PDB file of N, CA, C and O and ligand atoms in Angstrom:
ATOM      1  N   MET A 140     -35.191  80.786-138.629  1.00  0.00           N
ATOM      2  CA  MET A 140     -34.087  79.080-138.762  1.00  0.00           C
ATOM      3  C   MET A 140     -33.700  78.997-140.253  1.00  0.00           C
ATOM      4  O   MET A 140     -33.810  79.717-141.121  1.00  0.00           O
ATOM      5  N   PRO A 141     -32.123  79.838-139.096  1.00  0.00           N
ATOM      6  CA  PRO A 141     -31.312  79.950-140.081  1.00  0.00           C
ATOM      7  C   PRO A 141     -31.201  78.237-141.357  1.00  0.00           C
ATOM      8  O   PRO A 141     -30.634  78.220-141.085  1.00  0.00           O
ATOM      9  N   ILE A 142     -30.521  78.855-143.018  1.00  0.00           N
ATOM     10  CA  ILE A 142     -30.155  77.816-143.493  1.00  0.00           C
ATOM     11  C   ILE A 142     -28.951  77.627-143.878  1.00  0.00           C
ATOM     12  O   ILE A 142     -28.171  78.741-143.448  1.00  0.00           O
ATOM     13  N   THR A 143     -28.329  76.201-142.840  1.00  0.00           N
ATOM     14  CA  THR A 143     -26.717  75.959-143.372  1.00  0.00           C
ATOM     15  C   THR A 143     -26.707  74.966-144.123  1.00  0.00           C
ATOM     16  O   THR A 143     -25.019  75.319-144.519  1.00  0.00           O
ATOM     17  N   ASP A 144     -27.154  74.128-144.619  1.00  0.00           N
ATOM     18  CA  ASP A 144     -26.813  73.381-146.118  1.00  0.00           C
ATOM     19  C   ASP A 144     -26.323  74.917-147.246  1.00  0.00           C
ATOM     20  O   ASP A 144     -27.567  75.328-147.584  1.00  0.00           O
ATOM     21  N   PRO A 145     -25.662  74.640-147.884  1.00  0.00           N
ATOM     22  CA  PRO A 145     -24.509  75.592-149.045  1.00  0.00           C
ATOM     23  C   PRO A 145     -26.095  75.949-150.306  1.00  0.00           C
ATOM     24  O   PRO A 145     -26.161  76.828-150.992  1.00  0.00           O
ATOM     25  N   GLU A 146     -25.871  74.629-150.483  1.00  0.00           N
ATOM     26  CA  GLU A 146     -26.739  73.831-151.458  1.00  0.00           C
ATOM     27  C   GLU A 146     -28.236  74.669-152.183  1.00  0.00           C
ATOM     28  O   GLU A 146     -28.331  75.372-152.784  1.00  0.00           O
ATOM     29  N   LYS A 147     -28.865  74.631-150.228  1.00  0.00           N
ATOM     30  CA  LYS A 147     -30.320  74.783-150.653  1.00  0.00           C
ATOM     31  C   LYS A 147     -30.631  76.328-150.562  1.00  0.00           C
ATOM     32  O   LYS A 147     -31.278  77.390-150.881  1.00  0.00           O
ATOM     33  N   LEU A 148     -29.375  76.879-149.807  1.00  0.00           N
ATOM     34  CA  LEU A 148     -28.750  78.069-150.156  1.00  0.00           C
ATOM     35  C   LEU A 148     -29.026  79.285-151.132  1.00  0.00           C
ATOM     36  O   LEU A 148     -29.771  79.788-151.399  1.00  0.00           O
ATOM     37  N   ARG A 149     -28.189  78.039-152.443  1.00  0.00           N
ATOM     38  CA  ARG A 149     -28.344  78.392-153.358  1.00  0.00           C
ATOM     39  C   ARG A 149     -28.672  79.112-153.977  1.00  0.00           C
ATOM     40  O   ARG A 149     -29.014  79.465-154.860  1.00  0.00           O
ATOM     41  N   ILE A 150     -30.189  77.681-154.361  1.00  0.00           N
ATOM     42  CA  ILE A 150     -31.329  77.613-154.861  1.00  0.00           C
ATOM     43  C   ILE A 150     -32.483  79.141-154.059  1.00  0.00           C
ATOM     44  O   ILE A 150     -33.043  79.035-154.549  1.00  0.00           O
ATOM     45  N   ALA A 151     -32.774  78.832-152.573  1.00  0.00           N
ATOM     46  CA  ALA A 151     -33.025  79.597-152.458  1.00  0.00           C
ATOM     47  C   ALA A 151     -33.227  80.703-152.941  1.00  0.00           C
ATOM     48  O   ALA A 151     -33.585  82.225-153.553  1.00  0.00           O
ATOM     49  N   LEU A 152     -31.682  82.066-153.152  1.00  0.00           N
ATOM     50  CA  LEU A 152     -31.046  82.525-153.148  1.00  0.00           C
ATOM     51  C   LEU A 152     -31.724  82.683-154.962  1.00  0.00           C
ATOM     52  O   LEU A 152     -32.280  83.585-155.134  1.00  0.00           O
ATOM     53  N   GLU A 153     -31.441  81.516-156.218  1.00  0.00           N
ATOM     54  CA  GLU A 153     -31.712  81.945-156.941  1.00  0.00           C
ATOM     55  C   GLU A 153     -32.585  82.216-157.406  1.00  0.00           C
ATOM     56  O   GLU A 153     -32.949  83.062-158.058  1.00  0.00           O
ATOM     57  N   HIS A 154     -33.897  81.962-156.880  1.00  0.00           N
ATOM     58  CA  HIS A 154     -34.934  82.030-157.429  1.00  0.00           C
ATOM     59  C   HIS A 154     -35.838  83.686-156.306  1.00  0.00           C
ATOM     60  O   HIS A 154     -36.972  83.954-156.998  1.00  0.00           O
ATOM     61  N   ARG A 155     -34.756  83.010-155.160  1.00  0.00           N
ATOM     62  CA  ARG A 155     -35.227  84.726-155.015  1.00  0.00           C
ATOM     63  C   ARG A 155     -35.074  86.242-155.658  1.00  0.00           C
ATOM     64  O   ARG A 155     -35.659  87.061-155.498  1.00  0.00           O
ATOM     65  N   PHE A 156     -34.360  85.905-156.698  1.00  0.00           N
ATOM     66  CA  PHE A 156     -33.543  87.082-157.367  1.00  0.00           C
ATOM     67  C   PHE A 156     -33.017  87.245-158.461  1.00  0.00           C
ATOM     68  O   PHE A 156     -32.623  87.592-159.395  1.00  0.00           O
ATOM     69  N   ASN A 157     -33.596  86.003-159.128  1.00  0.00           N
ATOM     70  CA  ASN A 157     -33.552  85.074-160.291  1.00  0.00           C
ATOM     71  C   ASN A 157     -34.963  84.941-160.966  1.00  0.00           C
ATOM     72  O   ASN A 157     -36.142  84.924-161.834  1.00  0.00           O
ATOM     73  N   TYR A 158     -34.984  86.902-161.651  1.00  0.00           N
ATOM     74  CA  TYR A 158     -36.130  87.312-162.326  1.00  0.00           C
ATOM     75  C   TYR A 158     -36.162  89.028-163.220  1.00  0.00           C
ATOM     76  O   TYR A 158     -35.142  89.330-163.180  1.00  0.00           O
ATOM     77  N   LYS A 159     -36.726  89.100-164.235  1.00  0.00           N
ATOM     78  CA  LYS A 159     -36.249  90.396-164.646  1.00  0.00           C
ATOM     79  C   LYS A 159     -37.693  91.704-164.634  1.00  0.00           C
ATOM     80  O   LYS A 159     -38.769  91.294-163.855  1.00  0.00           O
ATOM     81  N   ILE A 160     -36.901  93.196-164.774  1.00  0.00           N
ATOM     82  CA  ILE A 160     -37.630  94.656-164.104  1.00  0.00           C
ATOM     83  C   ILE A 160     -38.349  94.915-165.256  1.00  0.00           C
ATOM     84  O   ILE A 160     -37.130  94.797-166.021  1.00  0.00           O
ATOM     85  N   CYS A 161     -39.630  95.202-165.114  1.00  0.00           N
ATOM     86  CA  CYS A 161     -39.543  96.128-167.296  1.00  0.00           C
ATOM     87  C   CYS A 161     -39.593  97.441-166.519  1.00  0.00           C
ATOM     88  O   CYS A 161     -39.336  97.928-165.850  1.00  0.00           O
ATOM     89  N   ARG A 162     -38.761  97.710-167.113  1.00  0.00           N
ATOM     90  CA  ARG A 162     -37.745  99.569-167.433  1.00  0.00           C
ATOM     91  C   ARG A 162     -38.818 100.246-167.189  1.00  0.00           C
ATOM     92  O   ARG A 162     -38.986 101.219-167.237  1.00  0.00           O
ATOM     93  N   LYS A 163     -40.375  99.746-168.053  1.00  0.00           N
ATOM     94  CA  LYS A 163     -41.492 100.994-168.149  1.00  0.00           C
ATOM     95  C   LYS A 163     -42.143 100.513-167.003  1.00  0.00           C
ATOM     96  O   LYS A 163     -42.703 102.410-166.115  1.00  0.00           O
ATOM     97  N   CYS A 164     -43.094 100.125-166.457  1.00  0.00           N
ATOM     98  CA  CYS A 164     -43.561  99.548-165.795  1.00  0.00           C
ATOM     99  C   CYS A 164     -43.831  99.354-163.874  1.00  0.00           C
ATOM    100  O   CYS A 164     -43.850  98.931-163.568  1.00  0.00           O
ATOM    101  N   GLY A 165     -41.923  98.468-165.002  1.00  0.00           N
ATOM    102  CA  GLY A 165     -41.542  98.083-163.174  1.00  0.00           C
ATOM    103  C   GLY A 165     -42.740  96.400-162.705  1.00  0.00           C
ATOM    104  O   GLY A 165     -42.057  96.465-161.595  1.00  0.00           O
ATOM    105  N   ALA A 166     -42.732  95.779-163.486  1.00  0.00           N
ATOM    106  CA  ALA A 166     -43.512  94.986-162.980  1.00  0.00           C
ATOM    107  C   ALA A 166     -42.282  93.324-162.645  1.00  0.00           C
ATOM    108  O   ALA A 166     -41.560  94.070-163.493  1.00  0.00           O
ATOM    109  N   ARG A 167     -42.440  92.533-162.325  1.00  0.00           N
ATOM    110  CA  ARG A 167     -41.621  91.616-162.281  1.00  0.00           C
ATOM    111  C   ARG A 167     -42.449  90.890-163.077  1.00  0.00           C
ATOM    112  O   ARG A 167     -43.172  89.777-163.546  1.00  0.00           O
ATOM    113  N   ASN A 168     -41.275  89.696-164.025  1.00  0.00           N
ATOM    114  CA  ASN A 168     -41.444  88.922-164.789  1.00  0.00           C
ATOM    115  C   ASN A 168     -40.295  87.846-165.158  1.00  0.00           C
ATOM    116  O   ASN A 168     -39.041  88.349-164.234  1.00  0.00           O
ATOM    117  N   PRO A 169     -40.696  86.135-165.450  1.00  0.00           N
ATOM    118  CA  PRO A 169     -40.169  85.641-165.542  1.00  0.00           C
ATOM    119  C   PRO A 169     -38.672  85.420-166.073  1.00  0.00           C
ATOM    120  O   PRO A 169     -38.574  86.770-166.730  1.00  0.00           O
ATOM    121  N   PRO A 170     -37.197  84.589-165.494  1.00  0.00           N
ATOM    122  CA  PRO A 170     -36.617  85.342-165.865  1.00  0.00           C
ATOM    123  C   PRO A 170     -35.822  84.766-167.452  1.00  0.00           C
ATOM    124  O   PRO A 170     -35.270  85.835-168.208  1.00  0.00           O
ATOM    125  N   ARG A 171     -37.050  84.116-167.846  1.00  0.00           N
ATOM    126  CA  ARG A 171     -36.626  84.374-169.074  1.00  0.00           C
ATOM    127  C   ARG A 171     -37.069  84.467-169.788  1.00  0.00           C
ATOM    128  O   ARG A 171     -37.763  84.512-171.433  1.00  0.00           O
ATOM    129  N   ALA A 172     -38.247  85.948-169.088  1.00  0.00           N
ATOM    130  CA  ALA A 172     -39.131  86.369-170.591  1.00  0.00           C
ATOM    131  C   ALA A 172     -38.736  87.695-171.173  1.00  0.00           C
ATOM    132  O   ALA A 172     -37.747  87.747-171.179  1.00  0.00           O
ATOM    133  N   GLU A 173     -38.466  87.619-173.058  1.00  0.00           N
ATOM    134  CA  GLU A 173     -38.743  87.844-173.801  1.00  0.00           C
ATOM    135  C   GLU A 173     -39.555  90.131-174.191  1.00  0.00           C
ATOM    136  O   GLU A 173     -38.970  90.281-174.301  1.00  0.00           O
ATOM    137  N   LYS A 174     -40.161  89.159-173.080  1.00  0.00           N
ATOM    138  CA  LYS A 174     -41.241  90.885-173.069  1.00  0.00           C
ATOM    139  C   LYS A 174     -42.073  91.394-171.625  1.00  0.00           C
ATOM    140  O   LYS A 174     -42.508  89.950-171.163  1.00  0.00           O
ATOM    141  N   CYS A 175     -42.685  92.012-171.782  1.00  0.00           N
ATOM    142  CA  CYS A 175     -43.098  92.387-169.776  1.00  0.00           C
ATOM    143  C   CYS A 175     -44.003  91.839-170.320  1.00  0.00           C
ATOM    144  O   CYS A 175     -45.523  91.944-170.741  1.00  0.00           O
ATOM    145  N   ARG A 176     -44.816  90.670-169.116  1.00  0.00           N
ATOM    146  CA  ARG A 176     -46.253  90.200-169.056  1.00  0.00           C
ATOM    147  C   ARG A 176     -47.111  91.780-169.171  1.00  0.00           C
ATOM    148  O   ARG A 176     -48.276  91.074-169.188  1.00  0.00           O
ATOM    149  N   ARG A 177     -46.740  92.880-168.363  1.00  0.00           N
ATOM    150  CA  ARG A 177     -48.163  94.052-167.785  1.00  0.00           C
ATOM    151  C   ARG A 177     -48.514  95.140-169.449  1.00  0.00           C
ATOM    152  O   ARG A 177     -49.378  94.915-169.672  1.00  0.00           O
ATOM    153  N   CYS A 178     -46.945  94.747-169.594  1.00  0.00           N
ATOM    154  CA  CYS A 178     -47.072  96.559-170.714  1.00  0.00           C
ATOM    155  C   CYS A 178     -46.502  95.974-171.838  1.00  0.00           C
ATOM    156  O   CYS A 178     -46.743  96.410-173.009  1.00  0.00           O
ATOM    157  N   LYS A 179     -46.413  94.953-172.104  1.00  0.00           N
ATOM    158  CA  LYS A 179     -45.800  94.173-173.515  1.00  0.00           C
ATOM    159  C   LYS A 179     -44.357  94.172-174.195  1.00  0.00           C
ATOM    160  O   LYS A 179     -44.133  94.267-175.625  1.00  0.00           O
ATOM    161  N   SER A 180     -43.641  95.656-173.530  1.00  0.00           N
ATOM    162  CA  SER A 180     -42.632  96.438-173.582  1.00  0.00           C
ATOM    163  C   SER A 180     -41.425  95.470-173.192  1.00  0.00           C
ATOM    164  O   SER A 180     -41.958  93.677-172.765  1.00  0.00           O
ATOM    165  N   LYS A 181     -40.748  95.442-174.661  1.00  0.00           N
ATOM    166  CA  LYS A 181     -38.961  94.784-174.586  1.00  0.00           C
ATOM    167  C   LYS A 181     -38.116  95.290-173.251  1.00  0.00           C
ATOM    168  O   LYS A 181     -37.064  94.659-173.534  1.00  0.00           O
ATOM    169  N   ASN A 182     -38.722  96.238-172.897  1.00  0.00           N
ATOM    170  CA  ASN A 182     -37.478  96.946-171.958  1.00  0.00           C
ATOM    171  C   ASN A 182     -37.314  96.363-170.459  1.00  0.00           C
ATOM    172  O   ASN A 182     -37.790  97.266-169.896  1.00  0.00           O
ATOM    173  N   LEU A 183     -36.650  94.757-171.294  1.00  0.00           N
ATOM    174  CA  LEU A 183     -36.750  94.352-169.666  1.00  0.00           C
ATOM    175  C   LEU A 183     -35.712  94.730-169.241  1.00  0.00           C
ATOM    176  O   LEU A 183     -34.047  94.277-170.228  1.00  0.00           O
ATOM    177  N   ARG A 184     -34.591  94.236-167.680  1.00  0.00           N
ATOM    178  CA  ARG A 184     -33.652  94.958-167.056  1.00  0.00           C
ATOM    179  C   ARG A 184     -33.113  93.280-166.342  1.00  0.00           C
ATOM    180  O   ARG A 184     -35.124  93.015-165.249  1.00  0.00           O
ATOM    181  N   PRO A 185     -32.585  92.771-166.183  1.00  0.00           N
ATOM    182  CA  PRO A 185     -32.193  91.349-165.486  1.00  0.00           C
ATOM    183  C   PRO A 185     -32.224  91.798-163.612  1.00  0.00           C
ATOM    184  O   PRO A 185     -32.010  92.585-163.633  1.00  0.00           O
ATOM    185  N   LYS A 186     -32.958  91.134-162.943  1.00  0.00           N
ATOM    186  CA  LYS A 186     -32.283  91.237-161.358  1.00  0.00           C
ATOM    187  C   LYS A 186     -31.584  90.169-161.180  1.00  0.00           C
ATOM    188  O   LYS A 186     -32.153  89.650-160.503  1.00  0.00           O
ATOM    189  N   LYS A 187     -30.588  89.876-160.495  1.00  0.00           N
ATOM    190  CA  LYS A 187     -29.894  89.056-160.572  1.00  0.00           C
ATOM    191  C   LYS A 187     -29.194  88.963-158.668  1.00  0.00           C
ATOM    192  O   LYS A 187     -29.016  90.279-158.236  1.00  0.00           O
ATOM    193  N   TYR A 188     -28.765  88.427-158.386  1.00  0.00           N
ATOM    194  CA  TYR A 188     -28.174  87.956-156.771  1.00  0.00           C
ATOM    195  C   TYR A 188     -27.492  88.852-157.013  1.00  0.00           C
ATOM    196  O   TYR A 188     -26.282  87.549-158.361  1.00  0.00           O
ATOM    197  N   LYS A 189     -26.657  89.185-155.974  1.00  0.00           N
ATOM    198  CA  LYS A 189     -25.197  90.136-156.067  1.00  0.00           C
ATOM    199  C   LYS A 189     -24.495  89.794-154.879  1.00  0.00           C
ATOM    200  O   LYS A 189     -24.760  89.388-153.530  1.00  0.00           O
ATOM    201  N   ALA A 190     -23.637  88.527-155.122  1.00  0.00           N
ATOM    202  CA  ALA A 190     -22.733  88.313-153.968  1.00  0.00           C
ATOM    203  C   ALA A 190     -22.151  89.258-152.819  1.00  0.00           C
ATOM    204  O   ALA A 190     -20.967  89.971-153.687  1.00  0.00           O
ATOM    205  N   LYS A 191     -21.862  90.016-151.499  1.00  0.00           N
ATOM    206  CA  LYS A 191     -21.366  90.457-151.013  1.00  0.00           C
ATOM    207  C   LYS A 191     -19.834  90.584-151.092  1.00  0.00           C
ATOM    208  O   LYS A 191     -19.673  88.621-150.896  1.00  0.00           O
TER     209      LYS A 191
HETATM  210 ZN1  LIG B 250     -43.395  96.717-168.079  1.00  0.00          ZN
END
């Protein structure tokens, strides 16, 4: 079932892509995380949706 409402689609994409990846262990962290929840590294990179 395709999402036709652009507002709902935007929210869905934000939730799907708005998080951070640890460069050390690859764990997924919340978008506001200061450090990795698995290895406590501060080496996080944001993973955000890129519009095509
Ligand atoms: Zn980590």
